[in-house]
């Protein structure tokens, strides 16, 4: 596609339910990133994929969060047993390769998650 | 610990009133400094990448500069459509890691 595509764009879920957020990166981009942006906060790094592997999961806030990437393309971020503090915008980004020198990182529009 | 601090948090300008946004950073081994623009309800839009001290880049009314400790985003004769949150991010370390973002500066330009 022309840009990074994320779905759903908005999701309201009840506390305790599981949610899945999807990211379709720009075609040919091998690096994929997930960030979280809470109200009034900066972007918080969650996880990064190079191809299908995730060399850096250091930002995942708890074991309720997981992510996978298949076929070197689409990625899914799963949040189990959601809590109200999980409410945020979840942003996905991609770049041609992880060594960003010379490679621009592009963001999607985000998935707005509200846990009630 | 790698850190990025942006100031001011918010900036109000009149149309045509030039100003600068600041991004100061403390990182071990800077690989690149990035500026993004984010409109409400949208994802960040890439503006510039700077790699070494002394480097400058320009795009329309925006000019980004880099020193060993900070970067400035200069806005010349801003227009209302320049209103947005401007985000600064750094990539640091030998192997390269994900971008570390500041909290942003929200710019409002009134006509």
JSON list of N, CA, C and O in Angstrom, two decimals, chain A residues 35-44 46 84-91 112-113, chain B residues 38 103:
[
{"chain": "A", "resi": 35, "resn": "UNK", "atom": "N", "xyz": [4.62, 1.63, 18.81]},
{"chain": "A", "resi": 35, "resn": "UNK", "atom": "CA", "xyz": [4.74, 2.64, 19.84]},
{"chain": "A", "resi": 35, "resn": "UNK", "atom": "C", "xyz": [3.39, 2.86, 20.49]},
{"chain": "A", "resi": 35, "resn": "UNK", "atom": "O", "xyz": [2.35, 2.58, 19.89]},
{"chain": "A", "resi": 36, "resn": "UNK", "atom": "N", "xyz": [3.41, 3.42, 21.70]},
{"chain": "A", "resi": 36, "resn": "UNK", "atom": "CA", "xyz": [2.18, 3.79, 22.39]},
{"chain": "A", "resi": 36, "resn": "UNK", "atom": "C", "xyz": [2.28, 5.27, 22.74]},
{"chain": "A", "resi": 36, "resn": "UNK", "atom": "O", "xyz": [3.33, 5.74, 23.19]},
{"chain": "A", "resi": 37, "resn": "UNK", "atom": "N", "xyz": [1.17, 5.99, 22.56]},
{"chain": "A", "resi": 37, "resn": "UNK", "atom": "CA", "xyz": [1.14, 7.41, 22.89]},
{"chain": "A", "resi": 37, "resn": "UNK", "atom": "C", "xyz": [-0.07, 7.67, 23.78]},
{"chain": "A", "resi": 37, "resn": "UNK", "atom": "O", "xyz": [-1.21, 7.57, 23.34]},
{"chain": "A", "resi": 38, "resn": "UNK", "atom": "N", "xyz": [0.22, 7.98, 25.03]},
{"chain": "A", "resi": 38, "resn": "UNK", "atom": "CA", "xyz": [-0.84, 8.31, 25.98]},
{"chain": "A", "resi": 38, "resn": "UNK", "atom": "C", "xyz": [-1.02, 9.81, 26.02]},
{"chain": "A", "resi": 38, "resn": "UNK", "atom": "O", "xyz": [-0.12, 10.57, 25.65]},
{"chain": "A", "resi": 39, "resn": "UNK", "atom": "N", "xyz": [-2.20, 10.24, 26.49]},
{"chain": "A", "resi": 39, "resn": "UNK", "atom": "CA", "xyz": [-2.54, 11.67, 26.51]},
{"chain": "A", "resi": 39, "resn": "UNK", "atom": "C", "xyz": [-1.47, 12.44, 27.26]},
{"chain": "A", "resi": 39, "resn": "UNK", "atom": "O", "xyz": [-1.16, 12.13, 28.42]},
{"chain": "A", "resi": 40, "resn": "UNK", "atom": "N", "xyz": [-0.89, 13.44, 26.61]},
{"chain": "A", "resi": 40, "resn": "UNK", "atom": "CA", "xyz": [0.10, 14.30, 27.26]},
{"chain": "A", "resi": 40, "resn": "UNK", "atom": "C", "xyz": [1.47, 13.68, 27.41]},
{"chain": "A", "resi": 40, "resn": "UNK", "atom": "O", "xyz": [2.36, 14.30, 27.98]},
{"chain": "A", "resi": 41, "resn": "UNK", "atom": "N", "xyz": [1.64, 12.48, 26.87]},
{"chain": "A", "resi": 41, "resn": "UNK", "atom": "CA", "xyz": [2.93, 11.80, 26.98]},
{"chain": "A", "resi": 41, "resn": "UNK", "atom": "C", "xyz": [3.59, 11.68, 25.62]},
{"chain": "A", "resi": 41, "resn": "UNK", "atom": "O", "xyz": [2.96, 11.79, 24.59]},
{"chain": "A", "resi": 42, "resn": "UNK", "atom": "N", "xyz": [4.87, 11.44, 25.63]},
{"chain": "A", "resi": 42, "resn": "UNK", "atom": "CA", "xyz": [5.59, 11.21, 24.39]},
{"chain": "A", "resi": 42, "resn": "UNK", "atom": "C", "xyz": [5.34, 9.81, 23.87]},
{"chain": "A", "resi": 42, "resn": "UNK", "atom": "O", "xyz": [4.67, 9.00, 24.52]},
{"chain": "A", "resi": 43, "resn": "UNK", "atom": "N", "xyz": [5.87, 9.53, 22.71]},
{"chain": "A", "resi": 43, "resn": "UNK", "atom": "CA", "xyz": [5.73, 8.18, 22.15]},
{"chain": "A", "resi": 43, "resn": "UNK", "atom": "C", "xyz": [6.62, 7.22, 22.92]},
{"chain": "A", "resi": 43, "resn": "UNK", "atom": "O", "xyz": [7.81, 7.46, 23.10]},
{"chain": "A", "resi": 44, "resn": "UNK", "atom": "N", "xyz": [6.02, 6.12, 23.34]},
{"chain": "A", "resi": 44, "resn": "UNK", "atom": "CA", "xyz": [6.71, 5.12, 24.14]},
{"chain": "A", "resi": 44, "resn": "UNK", "atom": "C", "xyz": [6.95, 3.89, 23.27]},
{"chain": "A", "resi": 44, "resn": "UNK", "atom": "O", "xyz": [6.01, 3.28, 22.75]},
{"chain": "A", "resi": 46, "resn": "UNK", "atom": "N", "xyz": [7.48, 0.18, 22.15]},
{"chain": "A", "resi": 46, "resn": "UNK", "atom": "CA", "xyz": [7.00, -1.10, 22.66]},
{"chain": "A", "resi": 46, "resn": "UNK", "atom": "C", "xyz": [7.86, -2.26, 22.16]},
{"chain": "A", "resi": 46, "resn": "UNK", "atom": "O", "xyz": [8.42, -3.02, 22.93]},
{"chain": "A", "resi": 84, "resn": "UNK", "atom": "N", "xyz": [-7.61, -0.21, 32.34]},
{"chain": "A", "resi": 84, "resn": "UNK", "atom": "CA", "xyz": [-7.90, 1.17, 31.94]},
{"chain": "A", "resi": 84, "resn": "UNK", "atom": "C", "xyz": [-6.62, 1.93, 31.56]},
{"chain": "A", "resi": 84, "resn": "UNK", "atom": "O", "xyz": [-6.65, 2.78, 30.68]},
{"chain": "A", "resi": 85, "resn": "UNK", "atom": "N", "xyz": [-5.52, 1.59, 32.21]},
{"chain": "A", "resi": 85, "resn": "UNK", "atom": "CA", "xyz": [-4.27, 2.29, 31.89]},
{"chain": "A", "resi": 85, "resn": "UNK", "atom": "C", "xyz": [-3.71, 1.92, 30.53]},
{"chain": "A", "resi": 85, "resn": "UNK", "atom": "O", "xyz": [-2.74, 2.52, 30.06]},
{"chain": "A", "resi": 86, "resn": "UNK", "atom": "N", "xyz": [-4.32, 0.92, 29.87]},
{"chain": "A", "resi": 86, "resn": "UNK", "atom": "CA", "xyz": [-3.92, 0.57, 28.52]},
{"chain": "A", "resi": 86, "resn": "UNK", "atom": "C", "xyz": [-4.51, 1.53, 27.49]},
{"chain": "A", "resi": 86, "resn": "UNK", "atom": "O", "xyz": [-4.14, 1.50, 26.31]},
{"chain": "A", "resi": 87, "resn": "UNK", "atom": "N", "xyz": [-5.44, 2.37, 27.90]},
{"chain": "A", "resi": 87, "resn": "UNK", "atom": "CA", "xyz": [-6.07, 3.32, 26.97]},
{"chain": "A", "resi": 87, "resn": "UNK", "atom": "C", "xyz": [-5.00, 4.26, 26.42]},
{"chain": "A", "resi": 87, "resn": "UNK", "atom": "O", "xyz": [-4.29, 4.93, 27.19]},
{"chain": "A", "resi": 88, "resn": "UNK", "atom": "N", "xyz": [-4.90, 4.31, 25.11]},
{"chain": "A", "resi": 88, "resn": "UNK", "atom": "CA", "xyz": [-3.84, 5.10, 24.46]},
{"chain": "A", "resi": 88, "resn": "UNK", "atom": "C", "xyz": [-4.03, 4.97, 22.96]},
{"chain": "A", "resi": 88, "resn": "UNK", "atom": "O", "xyz": [-4.88, 4.21, 22.47]},
{"chain": "A", "resi": 89, "resn": "UNK", "atom": "N", "xyz": [-3.18, 5.69, 22.24]},
{"chain": "A", "resi": 89, "resn": "UNK", "atom": "CA", "xyz": [-3.09, 5.48, 20.79]},
{"chain": "A", "resi": 89, "resn": "UNK", "atom": "C", "xyz": [-1.91, 4.57, 20.54]},
{"chain": "A", "resi": 89, "resn": "UNK", "atom": "O", "xyz": [-0.80, 4.82, 21.02]},
{"chain": "A", "resi": 90, "resn": "UNK", "atom": "N", "xyz": [-2.14, 3.51, 19.79]},
{"chain": "A", "resi": 90, "resn": "UNK", "atom": "CA", "xyz": [-1.07, 2.57, 19.46]},
{"chain": "A", "resi": 90, "resn": "UNK", "atom": "C", "xyz": [-0.66, 2.83, 18.01]},
{"chain": "A", "resi": 90, "resn": "UNK", "atom": "O", "xyz": [-1.47, 2.68, 17.09]},
{"chain": "A", "resi": 91, "resn": "UNK", "atom": "N", "xyz": [0.59, 3.24, 17.85]},
{"chain": "A", "resi": 91, "resn": "UNK", "atom": "CA", "xyz": [1.11, 3.64, 16.54]},
{"chain": "A", "resi": 91, "resn": "UNK", "atom": "C", "xyz": [2.06, 2.58, 16.01]},
{"chain": "A", "resi": 91, "resn": "UNK", "atom": "O", "xyz": [2.91, 2.06, 16.73]},
{"chain": "A", "resi": 112, "resn": "UNK", "atom": "N", "xyz": [-6.80, 3.97, 18.14]},
{"chain": "A", "resi": 112, "resn": "UNK", "atom": "CA", "xyz": [-7.16, 4.60, 19.40]},
{"chain": "A", "resi": 112, "resn": "UNK", "atom": "C", "xyz": [-7.91, 3.56, 20.25]},
{"chain": "A", "resi": 112, "resn": "UNK", "atom": "O", "xyz": [-9.01, 3.15, 19.91]},
{"chain": "A", "resi": 113, "resn": "UNK", "atom": "N", "xyz": [-7.31, 3.19, 21.37]},
{"chain": "A", "resi": 113, "resn": "UNK", "atom": "CA", "xyz": [-7.91, 2.19, 22.25]},
{"chain": "A", "resi": 113, "resn": "UNK", "atom": "C", "xyz": [-8.44, 2.85, 23.51]},
{"chain": "A", "resi": 113, "resn": "UNK", "atom": "O", "xyz": [-7.70, 3.58, 24.18]},
{"chain": "B", "resi": 38, "resn": "UNK", "atom": "N", "xyz": [3.06, 16.29, 14.03]},
{"chain": "B", "resi": 38, "resn": "UNK", "atom": "CA", "xyz": [1.87, 15.48, 14.30]},
{"chain": "B", "resi": 38, "resn": "UNK", "atom": "C", "xyz": [0.65, 16.38, 14.44]},
{"chain": "B", "resi": 38, "resn": "UNK", "atom": "O", "xyz": [0.62, 17.26, 15.30]},
{"chain": "B", "resi": 103, "resn": "UNK", "atom": "N", "xyz": [8.55, 14.77, 24.34]},
{"chain": "B", "resi": 103, "resn": "UNK", "atom": "CA", "xyz": [7.11, 14.89, 24.52]},
{"chain": "B", "resi": 103, "resn": "UNK", "atom": "C", "xyz": [6.47, 15.87, 23.54]},
{"chain": "B", "resi": 103, "resn": "UNK", "atom": "O", "xyz": [5.25, 15.95, 23.46]}
]
